[in-house]
Short mmCIF file of C-alpha atoms and ligand atoms in Angstrom, two decimals:
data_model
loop_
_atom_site.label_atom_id
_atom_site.label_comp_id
_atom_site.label_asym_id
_atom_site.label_seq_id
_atom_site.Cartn_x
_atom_site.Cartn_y
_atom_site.Cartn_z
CA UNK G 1 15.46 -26.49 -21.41
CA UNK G 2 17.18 -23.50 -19.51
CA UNK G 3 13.87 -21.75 -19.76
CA UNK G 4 12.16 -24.96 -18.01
CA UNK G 5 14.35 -25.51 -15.25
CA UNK G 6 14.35 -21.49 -14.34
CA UNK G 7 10.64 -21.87 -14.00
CA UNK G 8 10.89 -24.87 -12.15
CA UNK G 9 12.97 -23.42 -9.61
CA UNK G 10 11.45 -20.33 -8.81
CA UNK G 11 8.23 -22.44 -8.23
CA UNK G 12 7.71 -25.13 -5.38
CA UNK G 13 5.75 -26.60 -7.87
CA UNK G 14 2.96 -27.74 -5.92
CA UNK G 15 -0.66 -26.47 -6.90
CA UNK G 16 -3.62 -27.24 -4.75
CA UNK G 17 -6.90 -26.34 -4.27
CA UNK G 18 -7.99 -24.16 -0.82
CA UNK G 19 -9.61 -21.65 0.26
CA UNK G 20 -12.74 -22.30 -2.02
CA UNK G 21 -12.32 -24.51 -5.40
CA UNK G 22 -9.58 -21.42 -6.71
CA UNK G 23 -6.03 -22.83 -7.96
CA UNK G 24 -3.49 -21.76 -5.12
CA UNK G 25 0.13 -21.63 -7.01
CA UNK G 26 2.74 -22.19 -3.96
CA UNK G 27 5.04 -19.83 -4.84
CA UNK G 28 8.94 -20.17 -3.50
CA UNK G 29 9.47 -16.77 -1.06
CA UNK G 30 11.76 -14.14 -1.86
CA UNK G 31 13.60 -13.48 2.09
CA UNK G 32 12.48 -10.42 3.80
CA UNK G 33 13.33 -8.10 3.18
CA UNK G 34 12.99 -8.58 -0.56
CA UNK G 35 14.18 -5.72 -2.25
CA UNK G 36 17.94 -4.61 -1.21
CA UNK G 37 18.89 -2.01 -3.96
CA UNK G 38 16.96 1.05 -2.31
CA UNK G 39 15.18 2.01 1.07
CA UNK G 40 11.69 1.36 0.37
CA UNK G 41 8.80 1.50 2.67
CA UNK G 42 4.78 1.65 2.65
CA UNK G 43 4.78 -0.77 -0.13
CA UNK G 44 0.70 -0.85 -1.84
CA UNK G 45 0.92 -4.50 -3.72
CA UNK G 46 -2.15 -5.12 -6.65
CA UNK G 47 -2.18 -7.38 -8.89
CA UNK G 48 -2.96 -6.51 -12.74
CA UNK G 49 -4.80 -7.47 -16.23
CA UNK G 50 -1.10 -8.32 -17.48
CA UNK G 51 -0.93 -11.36 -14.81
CA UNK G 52 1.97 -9.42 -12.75
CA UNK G 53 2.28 -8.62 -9.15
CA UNK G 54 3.22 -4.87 -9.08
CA UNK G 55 4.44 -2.82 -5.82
CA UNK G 56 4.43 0.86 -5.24
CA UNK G 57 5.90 1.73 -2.16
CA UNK G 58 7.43 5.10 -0.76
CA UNK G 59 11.51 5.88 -0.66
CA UNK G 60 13.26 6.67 1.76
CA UNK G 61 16.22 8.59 1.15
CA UNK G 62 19.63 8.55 2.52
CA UNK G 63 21.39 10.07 4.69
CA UNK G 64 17.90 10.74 6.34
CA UNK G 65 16.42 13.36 7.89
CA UNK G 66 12.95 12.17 9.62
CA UNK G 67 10.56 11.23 6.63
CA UNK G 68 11.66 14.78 5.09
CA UNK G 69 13.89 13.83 2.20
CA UNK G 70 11.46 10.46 1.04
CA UNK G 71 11.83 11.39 -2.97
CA UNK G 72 11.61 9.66 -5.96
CA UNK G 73 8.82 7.20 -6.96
CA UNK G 74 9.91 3.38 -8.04
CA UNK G 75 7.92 0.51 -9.26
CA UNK G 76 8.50 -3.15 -8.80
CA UNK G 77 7.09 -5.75 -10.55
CA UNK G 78 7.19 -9.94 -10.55
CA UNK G 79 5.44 -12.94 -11.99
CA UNK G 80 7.26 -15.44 -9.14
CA UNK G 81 7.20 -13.42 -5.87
CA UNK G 82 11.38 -14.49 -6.39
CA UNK G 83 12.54 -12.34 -9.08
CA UNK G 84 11.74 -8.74 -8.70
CA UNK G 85 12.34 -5.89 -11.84
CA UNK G 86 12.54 -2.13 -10.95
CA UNK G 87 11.00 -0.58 -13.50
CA UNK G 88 12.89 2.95 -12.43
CA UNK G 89 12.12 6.45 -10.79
CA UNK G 90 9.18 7.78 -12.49
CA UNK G 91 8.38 10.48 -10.42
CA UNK G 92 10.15 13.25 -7.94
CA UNK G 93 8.74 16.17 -5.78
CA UNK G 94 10.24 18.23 -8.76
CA UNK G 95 7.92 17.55 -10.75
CA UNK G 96 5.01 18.55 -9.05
CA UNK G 97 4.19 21.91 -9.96
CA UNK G 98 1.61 22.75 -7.13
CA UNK G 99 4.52 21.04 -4.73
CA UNK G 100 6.47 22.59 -1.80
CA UNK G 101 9.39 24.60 -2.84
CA UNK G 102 11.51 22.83 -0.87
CA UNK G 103 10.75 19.54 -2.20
CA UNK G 104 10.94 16.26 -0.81
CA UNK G 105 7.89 14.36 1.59
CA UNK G 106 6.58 11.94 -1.30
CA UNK G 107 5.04 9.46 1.47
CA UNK G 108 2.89 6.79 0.76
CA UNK G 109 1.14 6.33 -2.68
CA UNK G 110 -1.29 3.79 -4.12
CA UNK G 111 -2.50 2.77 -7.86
CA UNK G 112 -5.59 2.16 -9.49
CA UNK G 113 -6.39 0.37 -12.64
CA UNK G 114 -10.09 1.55 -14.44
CA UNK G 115 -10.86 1.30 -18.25
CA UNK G 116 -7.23 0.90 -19.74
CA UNK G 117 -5.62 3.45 -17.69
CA UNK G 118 -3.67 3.51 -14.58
CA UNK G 119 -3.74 5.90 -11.90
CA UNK G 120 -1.03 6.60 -9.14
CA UNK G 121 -2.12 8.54 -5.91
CA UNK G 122 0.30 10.43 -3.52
CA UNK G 123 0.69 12.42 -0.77
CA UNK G 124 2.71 15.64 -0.65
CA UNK G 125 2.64 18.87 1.15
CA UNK G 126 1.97 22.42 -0.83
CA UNK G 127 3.49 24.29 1.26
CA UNK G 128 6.81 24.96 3.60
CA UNK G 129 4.10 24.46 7.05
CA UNK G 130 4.35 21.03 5.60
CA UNK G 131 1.92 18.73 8.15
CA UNK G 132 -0.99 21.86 6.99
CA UNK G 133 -0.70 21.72 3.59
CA UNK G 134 -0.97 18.11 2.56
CA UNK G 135 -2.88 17.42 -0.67
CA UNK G 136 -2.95 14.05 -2.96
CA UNK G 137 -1.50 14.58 -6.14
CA UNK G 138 -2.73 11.68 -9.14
CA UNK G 139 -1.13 11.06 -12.42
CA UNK G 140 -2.12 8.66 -14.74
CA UNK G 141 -0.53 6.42 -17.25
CA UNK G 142 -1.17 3.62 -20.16
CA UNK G 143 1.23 1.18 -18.42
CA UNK G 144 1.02 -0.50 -15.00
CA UNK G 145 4.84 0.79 -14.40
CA UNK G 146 3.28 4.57 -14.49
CA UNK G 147 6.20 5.06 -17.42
CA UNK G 148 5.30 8.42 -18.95
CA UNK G 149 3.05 9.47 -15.76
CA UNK G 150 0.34 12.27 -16.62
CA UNK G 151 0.19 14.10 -13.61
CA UNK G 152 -3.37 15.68 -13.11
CA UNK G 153 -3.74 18.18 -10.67
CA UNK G 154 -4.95 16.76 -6.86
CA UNK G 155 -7.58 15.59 -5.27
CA UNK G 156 -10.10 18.76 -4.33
CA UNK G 157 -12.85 19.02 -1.67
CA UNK G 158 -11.02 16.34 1.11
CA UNK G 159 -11.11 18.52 3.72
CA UNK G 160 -8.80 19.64 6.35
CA UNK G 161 -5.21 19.28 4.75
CA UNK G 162 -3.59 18.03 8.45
CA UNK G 163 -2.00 14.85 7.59
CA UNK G 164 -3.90 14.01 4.57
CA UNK G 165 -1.68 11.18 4.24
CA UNK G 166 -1.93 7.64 2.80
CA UNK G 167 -4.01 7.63 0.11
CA UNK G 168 -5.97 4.32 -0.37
CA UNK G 169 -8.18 3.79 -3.54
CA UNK G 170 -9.90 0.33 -3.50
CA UNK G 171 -12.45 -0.56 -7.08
CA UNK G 172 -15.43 -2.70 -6.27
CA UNK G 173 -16.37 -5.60 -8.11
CA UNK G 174 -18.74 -3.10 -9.86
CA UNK G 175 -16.37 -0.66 -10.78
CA UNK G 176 -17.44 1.79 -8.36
CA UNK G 177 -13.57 3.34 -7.18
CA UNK G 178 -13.39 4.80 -3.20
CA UNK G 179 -10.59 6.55 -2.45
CA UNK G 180 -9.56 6.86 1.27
CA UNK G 181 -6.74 8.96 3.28
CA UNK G 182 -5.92 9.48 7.08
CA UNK G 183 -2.96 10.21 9.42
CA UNK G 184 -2.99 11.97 13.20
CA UNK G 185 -5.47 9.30 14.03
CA UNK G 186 -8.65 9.72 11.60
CA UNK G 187 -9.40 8.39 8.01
CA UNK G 188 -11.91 9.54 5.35
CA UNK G 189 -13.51 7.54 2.60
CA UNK G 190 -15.23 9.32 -0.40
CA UNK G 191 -16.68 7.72 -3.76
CA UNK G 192 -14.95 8.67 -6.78
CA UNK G 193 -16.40 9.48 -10.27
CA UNK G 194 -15.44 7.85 -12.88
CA UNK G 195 -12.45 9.79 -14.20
CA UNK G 196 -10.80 8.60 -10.89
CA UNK G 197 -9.29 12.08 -9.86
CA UNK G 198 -12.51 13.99 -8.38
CA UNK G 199 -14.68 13.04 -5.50
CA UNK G 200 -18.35 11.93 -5.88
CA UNK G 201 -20.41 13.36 -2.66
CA UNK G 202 -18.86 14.26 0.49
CA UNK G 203 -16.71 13.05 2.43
CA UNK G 204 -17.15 10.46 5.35
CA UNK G 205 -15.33 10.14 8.67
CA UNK G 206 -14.56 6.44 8.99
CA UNK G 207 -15.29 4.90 12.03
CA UNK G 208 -15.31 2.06 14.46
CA UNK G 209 -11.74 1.02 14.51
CA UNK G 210 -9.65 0.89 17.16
CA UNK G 211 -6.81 3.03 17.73
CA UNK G 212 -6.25 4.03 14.23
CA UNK G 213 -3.48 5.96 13.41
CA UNK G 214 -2.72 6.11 9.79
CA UNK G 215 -1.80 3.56 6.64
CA UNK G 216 -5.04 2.61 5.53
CA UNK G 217 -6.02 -0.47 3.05
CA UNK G 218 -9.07 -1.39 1.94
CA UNK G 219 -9.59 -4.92 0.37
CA UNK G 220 -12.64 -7.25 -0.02
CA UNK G 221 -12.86 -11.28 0.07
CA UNK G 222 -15.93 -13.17 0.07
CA UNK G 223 -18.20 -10.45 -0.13
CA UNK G 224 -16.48 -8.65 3.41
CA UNK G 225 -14.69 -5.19 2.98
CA UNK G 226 -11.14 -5.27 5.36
CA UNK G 227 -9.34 -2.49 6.35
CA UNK G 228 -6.07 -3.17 7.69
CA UNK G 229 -4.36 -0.29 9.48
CA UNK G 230 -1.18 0.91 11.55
CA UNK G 231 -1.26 1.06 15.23
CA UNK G 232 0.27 3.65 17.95
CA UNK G 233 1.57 1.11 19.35
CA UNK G 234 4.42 1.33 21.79
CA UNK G 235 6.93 -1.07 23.34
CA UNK G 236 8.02 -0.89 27.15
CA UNK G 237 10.82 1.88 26.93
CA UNK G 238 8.79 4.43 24.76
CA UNK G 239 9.73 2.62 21.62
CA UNK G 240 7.13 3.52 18.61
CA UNK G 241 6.58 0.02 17.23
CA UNK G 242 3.34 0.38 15.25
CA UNK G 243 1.11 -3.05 14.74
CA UNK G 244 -1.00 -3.53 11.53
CA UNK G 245 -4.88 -3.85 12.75
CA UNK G 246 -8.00 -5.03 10.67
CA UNK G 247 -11.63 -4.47 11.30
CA UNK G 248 -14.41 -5.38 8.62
CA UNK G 249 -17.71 -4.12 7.60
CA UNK G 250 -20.46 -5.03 5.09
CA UNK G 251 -20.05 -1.90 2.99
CA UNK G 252 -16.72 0.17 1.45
CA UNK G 253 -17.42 3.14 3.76
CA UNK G 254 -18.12 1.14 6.87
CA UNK G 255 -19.37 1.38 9.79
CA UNK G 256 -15.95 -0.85 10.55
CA UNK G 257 -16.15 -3.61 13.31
CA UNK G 258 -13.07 -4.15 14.65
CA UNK G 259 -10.87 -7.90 14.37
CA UNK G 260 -7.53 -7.80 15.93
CA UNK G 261 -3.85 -7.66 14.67
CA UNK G 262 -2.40 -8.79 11.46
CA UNK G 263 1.15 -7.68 12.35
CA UNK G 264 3.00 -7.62 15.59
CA UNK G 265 5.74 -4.49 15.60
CA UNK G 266 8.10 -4.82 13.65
CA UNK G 267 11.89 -3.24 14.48
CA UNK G 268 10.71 0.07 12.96
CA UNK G 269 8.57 2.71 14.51
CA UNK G 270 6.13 3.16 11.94
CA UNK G 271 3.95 0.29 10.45
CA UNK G 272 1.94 0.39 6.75
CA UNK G 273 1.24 -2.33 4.14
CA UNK G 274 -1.35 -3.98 2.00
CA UNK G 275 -2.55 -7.32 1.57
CA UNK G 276 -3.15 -8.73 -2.37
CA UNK G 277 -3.94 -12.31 -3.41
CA UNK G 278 -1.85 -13.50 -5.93
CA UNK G 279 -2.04 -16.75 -8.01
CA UNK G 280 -4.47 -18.22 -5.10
CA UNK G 281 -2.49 -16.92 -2.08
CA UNK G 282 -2.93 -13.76 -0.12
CA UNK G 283 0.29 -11.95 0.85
CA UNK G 284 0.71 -9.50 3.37
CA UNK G 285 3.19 -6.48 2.60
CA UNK G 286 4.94 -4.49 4.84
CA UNK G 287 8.33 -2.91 6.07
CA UNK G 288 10.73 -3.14 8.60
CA UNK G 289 14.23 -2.11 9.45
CA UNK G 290 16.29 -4.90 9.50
CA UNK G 291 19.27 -3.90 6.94
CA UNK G 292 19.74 -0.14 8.39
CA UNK G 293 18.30 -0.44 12.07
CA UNK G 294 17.40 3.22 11.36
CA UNK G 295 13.59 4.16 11.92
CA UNK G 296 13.72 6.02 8.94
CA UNK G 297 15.34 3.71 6.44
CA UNK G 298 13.20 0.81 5.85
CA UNK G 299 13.11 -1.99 3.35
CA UNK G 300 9.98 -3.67 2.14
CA UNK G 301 8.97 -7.76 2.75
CA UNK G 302 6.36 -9.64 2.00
CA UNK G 303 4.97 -12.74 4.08
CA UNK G 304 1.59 -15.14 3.44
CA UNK G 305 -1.47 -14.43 5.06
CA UNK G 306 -4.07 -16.76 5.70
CA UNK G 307 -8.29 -16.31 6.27
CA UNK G 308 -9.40 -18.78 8.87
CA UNK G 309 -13.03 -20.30 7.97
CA UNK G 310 -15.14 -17.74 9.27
CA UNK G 311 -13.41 -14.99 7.33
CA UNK G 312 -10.99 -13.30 9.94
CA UNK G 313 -7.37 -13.22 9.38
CA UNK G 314 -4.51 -14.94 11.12
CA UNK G 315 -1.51 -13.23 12.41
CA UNK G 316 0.98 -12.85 10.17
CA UNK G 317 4.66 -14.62 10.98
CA UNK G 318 6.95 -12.23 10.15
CA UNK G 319 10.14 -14.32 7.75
CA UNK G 320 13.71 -13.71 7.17
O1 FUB U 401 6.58 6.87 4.87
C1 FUB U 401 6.16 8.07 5.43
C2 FUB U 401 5.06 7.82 6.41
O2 FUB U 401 5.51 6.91 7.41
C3 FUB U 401 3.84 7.15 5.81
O3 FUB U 401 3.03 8.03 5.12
C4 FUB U 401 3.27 6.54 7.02
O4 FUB U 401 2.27 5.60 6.74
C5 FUB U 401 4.47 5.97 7.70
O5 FUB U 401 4.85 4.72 7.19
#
């Protein structure tokens, strides 16, 4: 009986049909932002074989000191968007043999799922001239929450190391993985083979968006690829206040035509998020900076996103 009524309150219980003839499960909200315990930002949302919603977002450190001192790798997982288990630190800049000495500058990662394994991507300089010697480390791991994380070398052949930030890695329907980066204003896209840590081919300058910065993520629905991206967007006053854009295309390397904005500014400088469907609904994720109202010490939310008919995306209302 206890077991009943928890599940009946952490679901509205109403199931409909939309968006097609697929099942959508109205999940209750968690309030944004929806992790408190830690300063979490760039949070990359997929859903896995196991049924659960998993996040793996960056962490920002505290007291900070710019993005320098982000350290320390968490997952989060849920099965009701309300109830949220971190699954621990499972990685640090200590670890990382090929790493800077002076640690620190784990940015944004991503995950991957292929043939039983799971693969975590992130960003971290090599060196102390830290925005020159970016690479993208990957580990992999039997379990979704990356516990005992193999880590495999990085990425080689990407290219100039100058903000090779934000790693991306979206699987086709077909199994075919791409693997995408790009801060300072450009973003690459590159097939990977199937072992999921080396490119296949060379890489490609991605193009026709509009005033890219950085934060890619690819996703596809209804046979479109979306990339959604952050912004250099700035408020009146010289306030960074980056917006999430989205343009489209027919393939996973584009050409990308852009669509508009997903996300208005938020109160944080930066902007960077993903967008995952889960039990029939897409979510958007993203961060803001609404429990330190500190640039640099952000805390993750999650709000619902909705395709109109022809395919393009509605603005996102941002939620307490
Ligand atoms: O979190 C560190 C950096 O800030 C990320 O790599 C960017 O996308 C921005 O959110």
């Amino acid at each position: 009986m206890a077991i009943l009524a928890a599940t009946l309150l952490s679901f509205s219980c109403a199931c409909n049909k939309s968006q097609g003839e697929e099942e959508v499960v109205e999940l209750q909200m968690p309030g944004n932002p929806f992790i408190t315990s830690l300063y979490l930002a760039d949070p990359s949302a997929h859903v896995w074989q196991d049924g659960r919603l998993y996040v793996y977002p960056s962490h920002d450190n505290e007291p900070p000191r710019g993005c320098d001192l982000m350290d320390g790798y968490h997952v989060f997982s849920t099965d009701d968007m309300v109830h949220w288990t971190d699954h621990g630190e499972f990685l640090h800049s200590k670890d990382v043999t090929w790493g800077r000495e002076e640690g620190g500058f784990m940015w944004a990662p991503d995950a991957a799922y292929k043939d039983g394994k799971y693969y975590y991507y992130f960003p971290h300089p090599s060196g102390s001239d830290w925005n020159n010697t970016w690479k993208v480390g990957v580990g992999v791991s039997d379990k979704p929450t990356m516990e005992n994380l193999r880590l495999l070398g990085y990425i080689e052949g990407l290219g100039d190391a100058f903000s090779m930030i934000d790693p991306c890695v979206f699987v086709d329907d077909d199994g075919q993985a791409y693997f995408y980066y790009g801060g300072g204003g450009r973003m690459i896209g590159v097939k990977l083979k199937d072992n999921m840590h080396e490119i296949d081919g060379e890489v490609k300058s991605m193009t026709g968006m509009k005033d890219y910065h950085e934060g890619p993520w690819v996703f596809k629905n209804g046979g479109k690829y979306y990339l959604m991206y952050a912004d250099n967007h700035v408020e009146p006053g010289n306030r960074g206040a980056n917006q999430l854009r989205y343009c489209w295309s027919d393939s996973p390397l584009g050409p990308w035509e852009y669509k508009g904005i997903i996300l208005k500014p938020t109160d944080c400088d930066t902007s960077h998020g993903s967008i995952v469907k889960y039990k029939g609904q897409w979510y958007l994720f993203y961060h803001n900076c609404s429990i330190s109202h500190q640039g640099v010490l952000r805390s993750i939310c999650v709000d619902k996103l909705y395709f109109n008919e022809d395919g393009t995306i509605r603005e996102v209302v941002q939620t307490k």
